[in-house]
Short mmCIF file of C-alpha atoms in Angstrom, two decimals:
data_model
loop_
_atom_site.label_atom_id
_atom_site.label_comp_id
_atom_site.label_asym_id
_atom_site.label_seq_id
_atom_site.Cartn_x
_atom_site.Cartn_y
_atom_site.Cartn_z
CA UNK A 7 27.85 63.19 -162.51
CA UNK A 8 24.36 64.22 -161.32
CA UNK A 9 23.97 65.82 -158.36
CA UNK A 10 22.15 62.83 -156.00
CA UNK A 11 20.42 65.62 -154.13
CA UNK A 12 18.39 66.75 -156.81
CA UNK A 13 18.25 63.54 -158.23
CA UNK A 14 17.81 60.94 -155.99
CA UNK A 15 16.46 60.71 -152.14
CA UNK A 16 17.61 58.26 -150.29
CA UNK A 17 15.09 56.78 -147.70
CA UNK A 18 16.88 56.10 -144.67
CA UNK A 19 17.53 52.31 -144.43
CA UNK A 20 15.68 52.43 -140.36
CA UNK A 21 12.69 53.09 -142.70
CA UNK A 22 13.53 49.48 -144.71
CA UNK A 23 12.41 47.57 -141.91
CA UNK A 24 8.95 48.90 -141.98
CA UNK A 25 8.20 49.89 -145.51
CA UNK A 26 5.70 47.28 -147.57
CA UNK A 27 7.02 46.97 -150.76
CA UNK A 28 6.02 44.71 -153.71
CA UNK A 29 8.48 42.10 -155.09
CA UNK A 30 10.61 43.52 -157.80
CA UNK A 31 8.30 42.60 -160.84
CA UNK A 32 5.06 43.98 -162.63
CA UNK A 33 4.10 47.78 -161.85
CA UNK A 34 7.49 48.15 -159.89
CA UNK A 35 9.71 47.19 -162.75
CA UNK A 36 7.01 49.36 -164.61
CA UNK A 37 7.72 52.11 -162.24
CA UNK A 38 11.71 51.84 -161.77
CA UNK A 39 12.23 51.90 -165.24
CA UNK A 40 9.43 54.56 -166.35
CA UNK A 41 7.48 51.67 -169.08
CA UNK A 42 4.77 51.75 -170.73
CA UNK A 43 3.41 48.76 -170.28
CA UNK A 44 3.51 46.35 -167.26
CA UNK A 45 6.25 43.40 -168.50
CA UNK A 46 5.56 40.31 -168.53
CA UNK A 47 6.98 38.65 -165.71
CA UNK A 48 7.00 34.53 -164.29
CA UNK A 49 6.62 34.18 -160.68
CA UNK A 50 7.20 31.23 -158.44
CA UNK A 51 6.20 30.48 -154.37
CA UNK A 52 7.28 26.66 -154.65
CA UNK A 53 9.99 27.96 -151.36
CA UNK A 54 8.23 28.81 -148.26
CA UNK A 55 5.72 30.74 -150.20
CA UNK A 56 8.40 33.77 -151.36
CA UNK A 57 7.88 35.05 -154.23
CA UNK A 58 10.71 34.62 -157.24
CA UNK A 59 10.41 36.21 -160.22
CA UNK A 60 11.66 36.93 -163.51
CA UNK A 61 10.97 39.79 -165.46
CA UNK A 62 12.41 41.07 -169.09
CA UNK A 63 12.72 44.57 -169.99
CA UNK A 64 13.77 46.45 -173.10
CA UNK A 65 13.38 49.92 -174.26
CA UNK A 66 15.29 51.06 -176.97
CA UNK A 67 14.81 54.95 -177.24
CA UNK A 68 14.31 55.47 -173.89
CA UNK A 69 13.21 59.35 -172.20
CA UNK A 70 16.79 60.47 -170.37
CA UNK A 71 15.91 60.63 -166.64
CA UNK A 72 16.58 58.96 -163.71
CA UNK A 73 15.22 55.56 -162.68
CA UNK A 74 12.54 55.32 -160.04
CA UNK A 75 12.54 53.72 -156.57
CA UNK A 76 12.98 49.78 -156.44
CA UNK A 77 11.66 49.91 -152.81
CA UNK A 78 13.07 49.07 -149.48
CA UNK A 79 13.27 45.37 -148.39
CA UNK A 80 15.38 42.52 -148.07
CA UNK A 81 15.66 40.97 -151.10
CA UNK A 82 18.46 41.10 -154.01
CA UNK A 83 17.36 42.03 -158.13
CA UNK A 84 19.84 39.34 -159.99
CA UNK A 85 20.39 41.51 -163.38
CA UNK A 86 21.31 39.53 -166.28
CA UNK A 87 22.49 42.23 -168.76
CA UNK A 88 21.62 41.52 -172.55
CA UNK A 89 23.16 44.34 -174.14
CA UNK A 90 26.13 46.78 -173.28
CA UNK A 91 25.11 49.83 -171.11
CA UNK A 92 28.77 51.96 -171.25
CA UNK A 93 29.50 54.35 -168.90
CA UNK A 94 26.29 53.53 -166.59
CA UNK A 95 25.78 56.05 -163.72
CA UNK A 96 24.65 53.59 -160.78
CA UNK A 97 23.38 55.17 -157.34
CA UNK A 98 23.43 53.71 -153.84
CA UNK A 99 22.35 55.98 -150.79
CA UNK A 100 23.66 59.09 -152.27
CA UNK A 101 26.58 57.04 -153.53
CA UNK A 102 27.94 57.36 -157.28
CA UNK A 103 30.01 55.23 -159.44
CA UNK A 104 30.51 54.91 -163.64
CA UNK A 105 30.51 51.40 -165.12
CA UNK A 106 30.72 49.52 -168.52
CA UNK A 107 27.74 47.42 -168.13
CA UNK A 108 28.38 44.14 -170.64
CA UNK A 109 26.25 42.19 -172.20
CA UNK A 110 26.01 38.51 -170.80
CA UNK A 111 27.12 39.38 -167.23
CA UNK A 112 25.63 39.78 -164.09
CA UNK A 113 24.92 42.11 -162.02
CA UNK A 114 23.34 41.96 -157.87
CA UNK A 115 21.43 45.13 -156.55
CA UNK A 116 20.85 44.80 -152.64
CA UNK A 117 17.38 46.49 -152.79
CA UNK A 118 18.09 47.37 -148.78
CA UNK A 119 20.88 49.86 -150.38
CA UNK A 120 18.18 51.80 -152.53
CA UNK A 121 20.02 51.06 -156.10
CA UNK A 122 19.09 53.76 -158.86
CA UNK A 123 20.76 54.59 -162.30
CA UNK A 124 20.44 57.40 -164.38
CA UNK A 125 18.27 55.88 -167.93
CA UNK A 126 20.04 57.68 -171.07
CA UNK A 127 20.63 54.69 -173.33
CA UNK A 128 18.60 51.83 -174.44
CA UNK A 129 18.53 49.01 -171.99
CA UNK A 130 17.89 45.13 -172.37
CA UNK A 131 17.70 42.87 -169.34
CA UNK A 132 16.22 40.21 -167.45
CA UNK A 133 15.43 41.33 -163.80
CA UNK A 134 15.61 38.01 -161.17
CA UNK A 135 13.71 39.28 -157.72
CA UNK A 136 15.18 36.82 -154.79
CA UNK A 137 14.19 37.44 -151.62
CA UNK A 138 16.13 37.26 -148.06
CA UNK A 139 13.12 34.28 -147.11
CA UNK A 140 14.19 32.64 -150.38
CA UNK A 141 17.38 32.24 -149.80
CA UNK A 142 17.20 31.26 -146.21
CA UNK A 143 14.44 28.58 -147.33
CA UNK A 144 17.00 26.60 -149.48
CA UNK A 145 19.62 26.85 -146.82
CA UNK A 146 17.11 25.13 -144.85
CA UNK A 147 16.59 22.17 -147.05
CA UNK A 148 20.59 21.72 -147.54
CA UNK A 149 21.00 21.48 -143.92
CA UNK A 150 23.22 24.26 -144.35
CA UNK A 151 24.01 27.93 -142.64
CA UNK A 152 21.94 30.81 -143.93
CA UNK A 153 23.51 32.85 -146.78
CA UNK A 154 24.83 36.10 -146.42
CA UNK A 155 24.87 38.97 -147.91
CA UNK A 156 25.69 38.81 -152.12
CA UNK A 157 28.15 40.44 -153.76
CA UNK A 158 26.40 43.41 -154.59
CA UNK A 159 29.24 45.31 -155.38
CA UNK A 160 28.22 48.53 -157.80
CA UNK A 161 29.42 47.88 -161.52
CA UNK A 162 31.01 44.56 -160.82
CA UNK A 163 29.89 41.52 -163.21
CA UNK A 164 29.98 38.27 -163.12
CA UNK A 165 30.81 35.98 -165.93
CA UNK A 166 27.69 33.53 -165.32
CA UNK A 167 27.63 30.80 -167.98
CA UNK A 168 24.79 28.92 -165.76
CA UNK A 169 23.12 32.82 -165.36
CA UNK A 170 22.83 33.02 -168.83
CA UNK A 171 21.20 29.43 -169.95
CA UNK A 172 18.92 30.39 -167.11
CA UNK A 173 18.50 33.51 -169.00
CA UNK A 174 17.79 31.56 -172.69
CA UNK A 175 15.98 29.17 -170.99
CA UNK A 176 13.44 31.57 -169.49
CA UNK A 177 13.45 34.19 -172.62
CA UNK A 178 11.11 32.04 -174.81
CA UNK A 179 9.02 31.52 -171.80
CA UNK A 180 8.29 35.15 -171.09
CA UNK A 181 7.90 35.72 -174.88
CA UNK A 182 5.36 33.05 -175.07
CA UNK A 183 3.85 33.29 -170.90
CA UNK A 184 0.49 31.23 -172.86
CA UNK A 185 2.72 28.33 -173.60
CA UNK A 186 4.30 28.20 -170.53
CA UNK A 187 3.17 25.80 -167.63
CA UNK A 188 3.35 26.62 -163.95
CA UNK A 189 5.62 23.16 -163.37
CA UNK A 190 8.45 24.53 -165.42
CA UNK A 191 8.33 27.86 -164.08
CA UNK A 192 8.84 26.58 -160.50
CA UNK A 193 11.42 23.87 -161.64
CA UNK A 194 13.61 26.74 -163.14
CA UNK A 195 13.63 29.03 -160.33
CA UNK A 196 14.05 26.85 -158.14
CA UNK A 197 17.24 25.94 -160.02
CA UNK A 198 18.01 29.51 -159.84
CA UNK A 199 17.28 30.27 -156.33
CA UNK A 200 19.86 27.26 -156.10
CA UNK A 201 22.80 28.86 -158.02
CA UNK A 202 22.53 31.74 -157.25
CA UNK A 203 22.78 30.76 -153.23
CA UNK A 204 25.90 28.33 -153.72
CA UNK A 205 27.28 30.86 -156.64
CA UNK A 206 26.97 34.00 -155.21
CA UNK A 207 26.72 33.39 -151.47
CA UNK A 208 28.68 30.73 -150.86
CA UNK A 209 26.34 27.71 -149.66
CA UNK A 210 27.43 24.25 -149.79
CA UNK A 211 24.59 21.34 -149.13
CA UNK A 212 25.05 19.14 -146.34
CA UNK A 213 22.16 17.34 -146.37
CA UNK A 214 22.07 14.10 -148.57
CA UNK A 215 21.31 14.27 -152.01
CA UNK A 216 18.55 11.49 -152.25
CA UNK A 217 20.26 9.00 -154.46
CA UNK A 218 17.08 6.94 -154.98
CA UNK A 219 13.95 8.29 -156.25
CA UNK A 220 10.07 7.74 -155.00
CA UNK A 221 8.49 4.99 -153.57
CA UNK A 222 6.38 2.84 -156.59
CA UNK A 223 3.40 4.28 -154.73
CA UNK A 224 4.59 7.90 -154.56
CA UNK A 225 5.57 7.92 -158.17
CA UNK A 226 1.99 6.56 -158.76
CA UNK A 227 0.52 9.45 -156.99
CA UNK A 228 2.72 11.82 -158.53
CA UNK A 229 2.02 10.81 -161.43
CA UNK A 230 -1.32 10.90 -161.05
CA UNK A 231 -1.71 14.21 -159.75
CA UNK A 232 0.34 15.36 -162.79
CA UNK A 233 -1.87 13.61 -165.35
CA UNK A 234 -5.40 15.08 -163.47
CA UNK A 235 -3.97 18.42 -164.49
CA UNK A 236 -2.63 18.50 -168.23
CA UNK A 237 -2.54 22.21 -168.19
CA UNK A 238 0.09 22.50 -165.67
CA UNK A 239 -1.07 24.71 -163.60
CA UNK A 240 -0.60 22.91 -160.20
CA UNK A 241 2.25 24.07 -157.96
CA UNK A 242 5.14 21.69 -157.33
CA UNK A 243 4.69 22.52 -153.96
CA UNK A 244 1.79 21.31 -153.55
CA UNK A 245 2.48 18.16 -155.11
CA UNK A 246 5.96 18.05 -153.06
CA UNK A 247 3.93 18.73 -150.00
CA UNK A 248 1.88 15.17 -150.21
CA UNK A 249 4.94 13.45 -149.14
CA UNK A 250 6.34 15.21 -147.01
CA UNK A 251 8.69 16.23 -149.23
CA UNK A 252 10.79 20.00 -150.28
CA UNK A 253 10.23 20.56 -153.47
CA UNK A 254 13.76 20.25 -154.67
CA UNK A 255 14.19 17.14 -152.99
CA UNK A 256 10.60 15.79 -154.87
CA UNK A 257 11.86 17.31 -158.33
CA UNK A 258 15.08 15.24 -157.72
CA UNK A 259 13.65 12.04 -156.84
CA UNK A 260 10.98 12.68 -159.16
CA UNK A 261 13.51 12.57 -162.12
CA UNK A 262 15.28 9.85 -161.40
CA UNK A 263 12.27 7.29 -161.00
CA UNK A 264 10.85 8.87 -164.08
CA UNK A 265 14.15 9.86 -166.13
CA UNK A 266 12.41 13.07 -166.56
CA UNK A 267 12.03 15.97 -164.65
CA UNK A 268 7.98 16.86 -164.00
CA UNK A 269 7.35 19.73 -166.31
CA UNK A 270 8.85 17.21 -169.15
CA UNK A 271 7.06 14.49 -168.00
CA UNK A 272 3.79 16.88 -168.03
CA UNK A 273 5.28 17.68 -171.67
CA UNK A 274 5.41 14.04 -172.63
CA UNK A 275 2.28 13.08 -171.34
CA UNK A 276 0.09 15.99 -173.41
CA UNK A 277 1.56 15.10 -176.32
CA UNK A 278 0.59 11.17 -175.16
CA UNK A 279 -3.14 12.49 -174.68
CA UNK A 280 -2.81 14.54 -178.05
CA UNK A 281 -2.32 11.33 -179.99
CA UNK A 282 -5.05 9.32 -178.37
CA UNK A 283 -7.79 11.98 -179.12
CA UNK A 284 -6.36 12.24 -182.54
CA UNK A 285 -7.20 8.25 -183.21
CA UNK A 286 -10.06 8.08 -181.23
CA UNK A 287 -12.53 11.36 -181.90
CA UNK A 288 -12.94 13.25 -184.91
CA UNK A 289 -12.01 16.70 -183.64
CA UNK A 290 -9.77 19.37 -184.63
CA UNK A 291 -6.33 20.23 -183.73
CA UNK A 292 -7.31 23.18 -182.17
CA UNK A 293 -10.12 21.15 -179.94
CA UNK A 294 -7.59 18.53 -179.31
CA UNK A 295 -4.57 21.19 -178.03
CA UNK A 296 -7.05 22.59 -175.61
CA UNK A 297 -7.96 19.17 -174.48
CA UNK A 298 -4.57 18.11 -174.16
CA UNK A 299 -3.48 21.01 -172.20
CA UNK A 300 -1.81 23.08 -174.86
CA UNK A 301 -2.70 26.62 -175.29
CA UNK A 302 -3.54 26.55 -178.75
CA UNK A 303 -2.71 24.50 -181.97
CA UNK A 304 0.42 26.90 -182.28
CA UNK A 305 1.87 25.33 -178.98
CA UNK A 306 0.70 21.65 -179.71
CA UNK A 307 2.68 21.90 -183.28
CA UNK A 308 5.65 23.14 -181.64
CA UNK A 309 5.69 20.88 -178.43
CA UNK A 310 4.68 17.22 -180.61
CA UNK A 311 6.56 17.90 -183.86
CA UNK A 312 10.04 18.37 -180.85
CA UNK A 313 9.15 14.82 -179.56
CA UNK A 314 8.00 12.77 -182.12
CA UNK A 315 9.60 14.05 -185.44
CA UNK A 316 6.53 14.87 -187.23
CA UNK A 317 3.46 17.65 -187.43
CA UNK A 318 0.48 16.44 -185.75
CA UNK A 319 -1.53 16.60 -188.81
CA UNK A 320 1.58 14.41 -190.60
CA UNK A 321 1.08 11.81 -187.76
CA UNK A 322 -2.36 11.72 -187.86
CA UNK A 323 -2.64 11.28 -191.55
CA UNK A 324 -0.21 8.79 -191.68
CA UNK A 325 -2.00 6.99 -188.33
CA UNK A 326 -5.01 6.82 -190.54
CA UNK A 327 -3.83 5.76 -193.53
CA UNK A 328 -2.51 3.00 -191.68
CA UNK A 329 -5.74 2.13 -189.98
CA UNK A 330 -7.46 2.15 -193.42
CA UNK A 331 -5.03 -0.12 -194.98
CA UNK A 332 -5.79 -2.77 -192.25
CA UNK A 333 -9.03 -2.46 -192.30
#
């Protein structure tokens, strides 16, 4: 093993307490991991306004050195590993062990520990930041305990099966951040933030899982304030926060007055504005995605062809070939 004294320096964890350090995302990752490029990465503040994030990484001839600083706070990195890593060097304050790293498990880094590895192998992963005032914010709407610590043992997987259709589930969103609306992003972590409290540390809700869903005149609203902005780029929280309402307990009510949860219903309704601009303007498909809220024609294709079974040029020729015939 490497020496952690010429390696690695360990700041002293007094200095945690006052050290301001970004979220574990963007230039860190960038940093920790010695990149080229800043990674893509999804960020949600739909709990207490913490800041959740997802990042992928991949390098596969990487420079042989060890990683960089993650930086002091109290917040956890939720690693899910997508290919092996054997006989990993991991650090903690000085602190050395070897481990098979596996692809589909994951891993929890305490960032308060100062977690480093030595980088002499291609690496493929998908970094979750979760912060302390996360996790203490969905204690608080379950009416339960705050969480403690997670499992951050050094080496030590879990075999995740919700962790990794998270993981899917979020891939083709960072691959294609364009196509991706700010509604989903803050539905999945949110379901995240959720697992990975009751998975890993242990919380069980108390308070009562509303078993009815909005008010006629709340989904109204909701709805409303959904369909004002197509592209999807209005918080949950802030929608949430018109009723007085957390946002998981809105996104659960929400879905079961609607039967859909709101980035799908956001979904539907696009594709619902895509077909009335198709019968009722001459424009193109590329006008029409934008006005629909779809980030190009690309996205509209992909997103209307899923729900309705056919291309939106098939539909719309077939639409007006129908129209003609009556006329």
């Amino acid at each position: 093993m490497v020496d952690p004294d010429q390696v690695f320096r360990a700041t002293p964890l007094k200095e945690a307490v006052h050290m301001k350090s970004s979220g574990f995302y963007g230039q860190t990752v960038k940093r920790f991991l010695h990149l080229e490029q800043e990674p893509v990465s999804l960020i949600t503040r739909s709990l207490r306004n913490a800041e959740i994030a997802v990042t992928e990484t991949r390098v596969d001839a990487p420079v042989p050195r060890p990683s960089g600083e993650m930086g002091l706070q109290d917040a956890y990195v939720v690693s899910l590993k997508l290919n092996d890593y054997p006989n990993c060097e991991i650090w903690e304050h000085g602190n050395a062990v070897k481990a098979d790293i596996r692809a589909g498990a994951t891993y929890l880094y305490d960032m308060k520990k100062d977690p480093r590895f030595i980088i002499n192998k291609p690496f493929h992963s998908l970094h979750f930041y979760l912060p302390r005032f996360a996790l203490d914010g969905i204690a608080e709407q379950s009416g339960a305990p705050r969480v403690g610590d997670l499992p951050s043992q050094l080496g030590v997987g879990h075999d995740d099966q919700v962790m990794r259709h998270i993981g899917g589930t979020l891939l083709q969103a960072l691959r294609r951040p364009t196509e991706t609306n700010q509604l989903f992003i803050d539905y999945i972590m949110l379901a995240f933030t959720t697992h990975a409290a009751q998975a890993f540390g242990g919380l069980r809700w108390r308070a009562r899982v509303p078993r009815s869903g909005l008010a006629p005149w709340q989904v109204q609203r909701a709805c409303e304030r959904l369909d004002s902005d197509l592209g999807g780029m209005l918080p949950l929280q802030l929608i949430a926060a018109e009723f007085g309402l957390s946002v998981s307990h809105f996104s659960r009510a929400f879905r079961i007055s609607t039967g859909l949860p709101p980035h799908q219903w956001l979904l539907r309704r696009r594709v619902e504005a895509a077909k009335q601009l198709m019968t009722a303007r001459d424009l193109s498909l590329s006008e029409i995605a934008i006005s629909a809220g779809f980030a190009n024609q690309s996205h509209l294709t992909k997103v209307f062809s899923a729900q309705v079974g056919a291309s939106p040029a098939a539909w719309r020729r077939e639409v007006q070939g129908t129209e003609d015939s009556e006329s």
